[in-house]
Coordinates of C-alpha atoms and ligand atoms in Angstrom, one line a residue:
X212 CA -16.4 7.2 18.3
X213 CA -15.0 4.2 16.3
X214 CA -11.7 3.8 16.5
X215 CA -9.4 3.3 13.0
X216 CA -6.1 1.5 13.3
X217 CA -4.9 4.3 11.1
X218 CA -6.4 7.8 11.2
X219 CA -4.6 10.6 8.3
X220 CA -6.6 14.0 9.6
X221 CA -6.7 16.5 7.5
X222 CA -2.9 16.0 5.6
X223 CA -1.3 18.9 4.0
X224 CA 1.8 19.2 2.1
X225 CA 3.2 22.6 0.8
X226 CA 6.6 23.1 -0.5
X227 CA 8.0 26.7 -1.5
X228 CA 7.7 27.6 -4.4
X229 CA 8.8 30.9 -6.7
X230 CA 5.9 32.7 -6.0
X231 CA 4.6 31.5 -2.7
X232 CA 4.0 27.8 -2.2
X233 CA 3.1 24.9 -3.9
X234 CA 0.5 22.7 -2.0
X235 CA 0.6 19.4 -3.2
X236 CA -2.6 18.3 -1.5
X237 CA -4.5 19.5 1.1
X238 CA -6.8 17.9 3.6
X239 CA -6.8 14.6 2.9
X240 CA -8.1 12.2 4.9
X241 CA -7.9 8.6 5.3
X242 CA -8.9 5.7 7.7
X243 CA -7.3 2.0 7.3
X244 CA -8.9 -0.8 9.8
X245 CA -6.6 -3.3 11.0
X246 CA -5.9 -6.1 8.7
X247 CA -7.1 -4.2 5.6
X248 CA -4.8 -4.0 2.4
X249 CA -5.7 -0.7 0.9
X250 CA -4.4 0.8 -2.7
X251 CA -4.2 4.5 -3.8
X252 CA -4.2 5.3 -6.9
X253 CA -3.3 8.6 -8.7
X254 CA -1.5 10.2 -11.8
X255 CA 2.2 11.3 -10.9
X256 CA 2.8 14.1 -8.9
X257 CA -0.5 13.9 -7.0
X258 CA 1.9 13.2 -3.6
X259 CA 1.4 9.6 -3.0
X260 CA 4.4 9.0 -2.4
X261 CA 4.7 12.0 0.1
X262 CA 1.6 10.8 2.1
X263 CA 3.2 7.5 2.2
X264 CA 6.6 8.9 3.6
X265 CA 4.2 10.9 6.0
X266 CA 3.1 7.5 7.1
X267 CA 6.2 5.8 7.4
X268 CA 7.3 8.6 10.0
X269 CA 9.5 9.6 7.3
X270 CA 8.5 13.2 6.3
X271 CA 6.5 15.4 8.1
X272 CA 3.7 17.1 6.5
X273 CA 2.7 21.1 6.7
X274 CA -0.2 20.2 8.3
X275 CA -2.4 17.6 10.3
X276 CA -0.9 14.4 11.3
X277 CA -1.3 10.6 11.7
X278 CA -2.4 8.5 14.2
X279 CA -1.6 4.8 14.6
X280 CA -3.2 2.3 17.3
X281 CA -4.4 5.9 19.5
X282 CA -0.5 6.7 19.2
X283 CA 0.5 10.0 17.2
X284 CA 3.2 9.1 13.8
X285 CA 6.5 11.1 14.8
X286 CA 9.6 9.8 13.1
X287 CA 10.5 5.7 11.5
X288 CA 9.2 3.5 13.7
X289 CA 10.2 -1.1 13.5
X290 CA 6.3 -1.1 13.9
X291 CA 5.9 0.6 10.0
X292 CA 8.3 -1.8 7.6
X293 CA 8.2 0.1 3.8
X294 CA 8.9 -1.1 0.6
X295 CA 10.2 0.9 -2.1
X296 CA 10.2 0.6 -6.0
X297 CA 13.9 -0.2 -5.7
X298 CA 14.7 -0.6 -2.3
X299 CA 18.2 -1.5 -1.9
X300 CA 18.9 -4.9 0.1
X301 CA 22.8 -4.8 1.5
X302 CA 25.0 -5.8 -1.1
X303 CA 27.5 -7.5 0.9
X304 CA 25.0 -9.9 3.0
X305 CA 23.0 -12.6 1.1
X306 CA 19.7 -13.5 0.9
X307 CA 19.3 -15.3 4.3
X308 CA 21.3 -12.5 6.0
X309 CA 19.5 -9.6 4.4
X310 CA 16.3 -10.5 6.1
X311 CA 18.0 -11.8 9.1
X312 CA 19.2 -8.2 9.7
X313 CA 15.5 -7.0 9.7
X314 CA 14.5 -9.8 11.7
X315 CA 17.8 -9.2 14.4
X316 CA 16.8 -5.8 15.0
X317 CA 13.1 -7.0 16.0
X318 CA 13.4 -9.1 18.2
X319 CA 17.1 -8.9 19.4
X320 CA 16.7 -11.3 22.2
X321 CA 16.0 -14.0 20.2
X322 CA 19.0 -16.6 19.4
X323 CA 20.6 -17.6 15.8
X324 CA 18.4 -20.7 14.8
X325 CA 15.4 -18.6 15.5
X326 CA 16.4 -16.0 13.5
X327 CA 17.4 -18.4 11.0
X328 CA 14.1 -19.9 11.3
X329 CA 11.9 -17.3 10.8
X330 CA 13.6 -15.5 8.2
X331 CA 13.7 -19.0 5.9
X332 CA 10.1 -19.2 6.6
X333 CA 9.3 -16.1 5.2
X334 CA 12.5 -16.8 2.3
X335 CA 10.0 -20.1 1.6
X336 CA 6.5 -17.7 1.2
X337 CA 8.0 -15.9 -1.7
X338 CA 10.0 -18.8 -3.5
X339 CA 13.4 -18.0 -2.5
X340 CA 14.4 -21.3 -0.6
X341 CA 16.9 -22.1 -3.5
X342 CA 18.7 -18.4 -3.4
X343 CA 19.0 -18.1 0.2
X344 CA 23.4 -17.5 0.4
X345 CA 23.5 -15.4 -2.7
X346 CA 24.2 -12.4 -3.0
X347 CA 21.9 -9.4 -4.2
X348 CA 24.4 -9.0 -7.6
X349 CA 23.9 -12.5 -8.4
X350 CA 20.0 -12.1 -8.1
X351 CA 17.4 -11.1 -10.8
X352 CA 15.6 -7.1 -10.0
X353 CA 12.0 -9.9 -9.4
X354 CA 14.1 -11.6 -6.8
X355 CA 15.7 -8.4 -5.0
X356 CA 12.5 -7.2 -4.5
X357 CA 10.9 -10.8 -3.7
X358 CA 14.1 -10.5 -0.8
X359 CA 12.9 -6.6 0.3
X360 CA 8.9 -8.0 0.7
X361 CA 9.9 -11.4 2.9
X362 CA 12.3 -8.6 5.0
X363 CA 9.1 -6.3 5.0
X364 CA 6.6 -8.8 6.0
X365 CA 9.2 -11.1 7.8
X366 CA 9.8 -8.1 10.8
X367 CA 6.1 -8.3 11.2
X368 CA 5.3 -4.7 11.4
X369 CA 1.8 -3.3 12.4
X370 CA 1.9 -1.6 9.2
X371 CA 3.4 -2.4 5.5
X372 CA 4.0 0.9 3.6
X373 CA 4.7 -0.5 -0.2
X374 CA 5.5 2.3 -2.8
X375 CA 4.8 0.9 -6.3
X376 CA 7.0 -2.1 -5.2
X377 CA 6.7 -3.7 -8.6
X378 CA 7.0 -0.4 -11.1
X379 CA 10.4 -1.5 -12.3
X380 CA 9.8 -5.1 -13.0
X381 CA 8.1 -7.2 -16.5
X382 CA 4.6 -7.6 -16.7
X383 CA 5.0 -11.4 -15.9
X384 CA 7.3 -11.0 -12.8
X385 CA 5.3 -8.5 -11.9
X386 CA 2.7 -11.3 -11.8
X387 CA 4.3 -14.1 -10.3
X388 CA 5.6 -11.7 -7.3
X389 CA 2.0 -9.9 -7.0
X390 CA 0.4 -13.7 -6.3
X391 CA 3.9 -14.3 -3.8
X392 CA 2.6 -11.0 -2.2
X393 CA -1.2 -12.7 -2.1
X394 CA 0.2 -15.7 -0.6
X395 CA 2.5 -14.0 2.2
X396 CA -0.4 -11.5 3.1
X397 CA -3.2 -14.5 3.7
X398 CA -0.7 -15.7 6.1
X399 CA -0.3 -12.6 8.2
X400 CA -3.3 -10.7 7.6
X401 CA -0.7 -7.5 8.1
X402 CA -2.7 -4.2 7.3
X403 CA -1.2 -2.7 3.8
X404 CA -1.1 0.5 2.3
X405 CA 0.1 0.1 -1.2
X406 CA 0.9 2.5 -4.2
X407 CA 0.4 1.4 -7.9
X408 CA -0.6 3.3 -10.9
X409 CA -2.0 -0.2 -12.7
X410 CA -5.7 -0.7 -12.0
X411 CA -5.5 -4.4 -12.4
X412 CA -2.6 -4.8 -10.0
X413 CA -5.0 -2.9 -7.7
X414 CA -8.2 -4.9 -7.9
X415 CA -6.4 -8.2 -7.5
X416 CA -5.0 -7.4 -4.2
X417 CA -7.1 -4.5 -2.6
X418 CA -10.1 -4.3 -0.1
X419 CA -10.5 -1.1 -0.5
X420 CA -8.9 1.2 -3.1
X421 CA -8.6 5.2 -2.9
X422 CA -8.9 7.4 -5.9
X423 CA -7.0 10.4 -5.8
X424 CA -7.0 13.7 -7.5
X425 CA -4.4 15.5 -9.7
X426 CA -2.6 17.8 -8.3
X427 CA -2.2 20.9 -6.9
X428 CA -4.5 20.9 -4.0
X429 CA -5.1 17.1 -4.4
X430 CA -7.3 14.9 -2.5
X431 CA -9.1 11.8 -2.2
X432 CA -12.0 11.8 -3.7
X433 CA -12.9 8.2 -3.7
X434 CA -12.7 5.1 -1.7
X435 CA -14.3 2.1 -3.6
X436 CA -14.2 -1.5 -1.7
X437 CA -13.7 -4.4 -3.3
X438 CA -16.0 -7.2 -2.3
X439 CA -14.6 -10.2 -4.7
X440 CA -14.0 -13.0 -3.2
X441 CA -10.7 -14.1 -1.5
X442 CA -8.5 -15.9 -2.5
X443 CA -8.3 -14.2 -5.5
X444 CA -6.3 -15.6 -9.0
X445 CA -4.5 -13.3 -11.3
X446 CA -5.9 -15.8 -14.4
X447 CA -9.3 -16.3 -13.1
X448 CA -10.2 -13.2 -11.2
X449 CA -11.1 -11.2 -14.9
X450 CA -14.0 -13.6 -15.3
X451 CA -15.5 -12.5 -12.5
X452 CA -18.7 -10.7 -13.6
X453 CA -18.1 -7.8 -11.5
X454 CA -14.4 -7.3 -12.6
X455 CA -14.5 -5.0 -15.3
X456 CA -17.5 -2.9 -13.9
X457 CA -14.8 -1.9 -10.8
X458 CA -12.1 -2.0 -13.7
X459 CA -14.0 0.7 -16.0
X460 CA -15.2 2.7 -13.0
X461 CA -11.5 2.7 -11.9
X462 CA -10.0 3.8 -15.1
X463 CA -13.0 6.2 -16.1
X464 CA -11.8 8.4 -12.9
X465 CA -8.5 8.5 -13.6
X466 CA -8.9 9.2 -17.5
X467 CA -12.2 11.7 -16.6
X468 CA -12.8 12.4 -13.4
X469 CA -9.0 13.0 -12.0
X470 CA -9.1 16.6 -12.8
X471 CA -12.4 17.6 -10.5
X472 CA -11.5 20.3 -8.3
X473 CA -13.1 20.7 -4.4
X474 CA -15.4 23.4 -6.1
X475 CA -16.7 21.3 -8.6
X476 CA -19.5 20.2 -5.9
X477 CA -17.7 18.1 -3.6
X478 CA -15.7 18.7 0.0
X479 CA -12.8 17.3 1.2
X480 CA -14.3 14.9 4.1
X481 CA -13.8 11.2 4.3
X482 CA -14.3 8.9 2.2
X483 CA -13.5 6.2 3.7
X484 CA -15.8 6.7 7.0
X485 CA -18.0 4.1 7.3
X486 CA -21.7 5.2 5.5
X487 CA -24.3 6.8 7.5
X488 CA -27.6 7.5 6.8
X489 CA -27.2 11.1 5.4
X490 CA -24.3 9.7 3.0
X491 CA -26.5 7.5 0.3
X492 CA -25.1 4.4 -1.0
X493 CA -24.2 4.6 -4.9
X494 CA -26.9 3.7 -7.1
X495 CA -24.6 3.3 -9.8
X496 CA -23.9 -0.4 -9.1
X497 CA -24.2 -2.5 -6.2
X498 CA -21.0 -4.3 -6.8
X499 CA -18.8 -1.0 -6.6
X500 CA -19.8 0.2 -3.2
X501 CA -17.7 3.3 -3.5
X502 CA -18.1 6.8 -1.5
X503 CA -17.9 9.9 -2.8
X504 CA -16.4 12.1 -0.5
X505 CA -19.6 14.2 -1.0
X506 CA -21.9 15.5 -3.6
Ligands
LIG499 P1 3.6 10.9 -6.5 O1 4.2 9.8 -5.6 O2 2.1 10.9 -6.4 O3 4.0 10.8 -7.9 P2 5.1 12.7 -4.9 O4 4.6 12.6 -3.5 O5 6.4 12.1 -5.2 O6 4.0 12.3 -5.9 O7 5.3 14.3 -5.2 C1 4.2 15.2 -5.2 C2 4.7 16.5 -5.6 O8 5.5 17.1 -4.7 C3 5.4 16.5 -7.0 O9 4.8 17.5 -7.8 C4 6.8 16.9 -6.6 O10 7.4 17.7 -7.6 C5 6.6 17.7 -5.3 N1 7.7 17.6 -4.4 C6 8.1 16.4 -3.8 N2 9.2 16.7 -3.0 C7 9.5 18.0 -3.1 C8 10.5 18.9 -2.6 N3 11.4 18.4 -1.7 N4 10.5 20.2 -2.9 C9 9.6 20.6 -3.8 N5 8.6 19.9 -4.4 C10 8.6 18.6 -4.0
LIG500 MG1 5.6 8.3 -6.1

């Protein structure tokens, strides 16, 4: 059988509730190939976040599991670096010694100048070569989490877990640090699993981008690829012919199609397993090659 870098089998997440449980979702499944940078997308509330935390080692789910390089997910691991909306750097180190902390604890044997070394490096990827002894107080919300990505990607993790890392910031930081985040991935070609509610965001960075649906009982019901080319340019990538055919198919799900239910016609199996014979490509459009989990 082909081997995924990531396998999620058959997630669940229930949480009590006053008159039995709530399941959040429920079989949910979800392959990631090494090197891929994959987006989910879903109203609030659907668990992303939870599946994420699942991922990270960080919460446990009710049932199935996940399974990273043949190696079962139990419990925060250096190999899985995660990012959250406001994840807070140490207030009392600077810039330099933030990520140097992250760096330290990943490869301990290696001497100061090294760590120096390699922490500037990844300082330099996301334009923070000029803030690198202040402290997180005396830095703008872009640049504390431009610090929190180099620290992410700088640690060099099998796998970046990033939870709507840019939700709190202005539409133009926002842009400036989503092209840093571009520019730092091309480099390392790390495999990324990303949370964002904004389509555009989405497109500009994704291979791949699962759909999920609302909540209770939510899945994913979608996984559409993304075959513009690379690199991509926040200004330019909109004149792309293609771009607002994947853009209108994107928001058309979440604004109609969010709400279908497992009974509506379709079954929770994979959507992101590769396409075989007995699964039809859409004939919707060649340019969205996305599979339905079934029909
Ligand atoms: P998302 O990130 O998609 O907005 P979350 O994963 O944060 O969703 O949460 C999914 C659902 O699980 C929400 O409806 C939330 O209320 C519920 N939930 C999360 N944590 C708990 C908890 N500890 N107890 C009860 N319900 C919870
Ligand atoms: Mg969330």
């Amino acid at each position: 059988m082909n081997q995924r870098f990531i396998s999620v089998e058959k997630l669940s997440k229930a949480f009590p509730a006053k008159d039995g449980e709530l399941v959040v979702f429920d079989d949910v499944n979800i392959s990631l190939d090494k090197g891929e940078f994959v987006c989910i997308i879903g109203h609030s509330g659907c668990g992303k976040s939870t599946i994420l935390n699942v991922l990270a080692g960080l919460d446990s789910p009710s049932s199935g599991g996940v399974i990273m390089d043949g190696k079962e997910v139990a419990g925060p691991s250096l190999e899985r670096g995660v990012v959250f909306q406001n994840y807070s750097l140490m207030p009392w180190l600077t810039t330099l010694q933030n990520v140097n902390f992250g760096v330290r604890a990943r490869w301990p044997e290696w001497n100061k100048e090294q760590v120096n070394a390699h922490s500037r490096k990844f300082l330099e990827l996301v334009g923070l070569s000029h803030s690198l002894d202040k402290k997180p107080s005396q830095l703008s919300g872009g640049m504390r989490q431009r610090v929190s990505i180099a620290r992410a990607f700088a640690t060099n993790p099998k796998l970046l877990l990033l939870d709507e890392p840019f939700g709190a910031l202005d539409a133009l930081t926002r842009g400036v640090i989503q092209d840093e985040l571009l520019k730092i991935w091309s480099e390392t070609h790390q495999t990324v699993f990303m949370i964002t509610h904004d389509v555009d965001e989405a497109i500009l960075l994704s291979d791949r981008i699962l759909l999920m649906t609302n909540g209770p009982g939510a899945r994913v019901a979608e996984s559409v690829r993304i075959n513009l080319p690379r690199p991509r340019n926040r200004a330019t990538i909109i004149d792309h012919p293609d771009y607002y055919k994947i853009r209108n198919h994107l928001v058309n799900f979440l604004v109609s199609r969010s709400g279908e239910r497992p009974d509506d016609g379709t079954r929770n199996v994979d959507p992101t397993e590769p396409k075989t014979p007995d699964t039809p490509a859409s004939s919707e459009s060649s340019v969205i090659s996305y599979e339905r989990a079934a029909r």
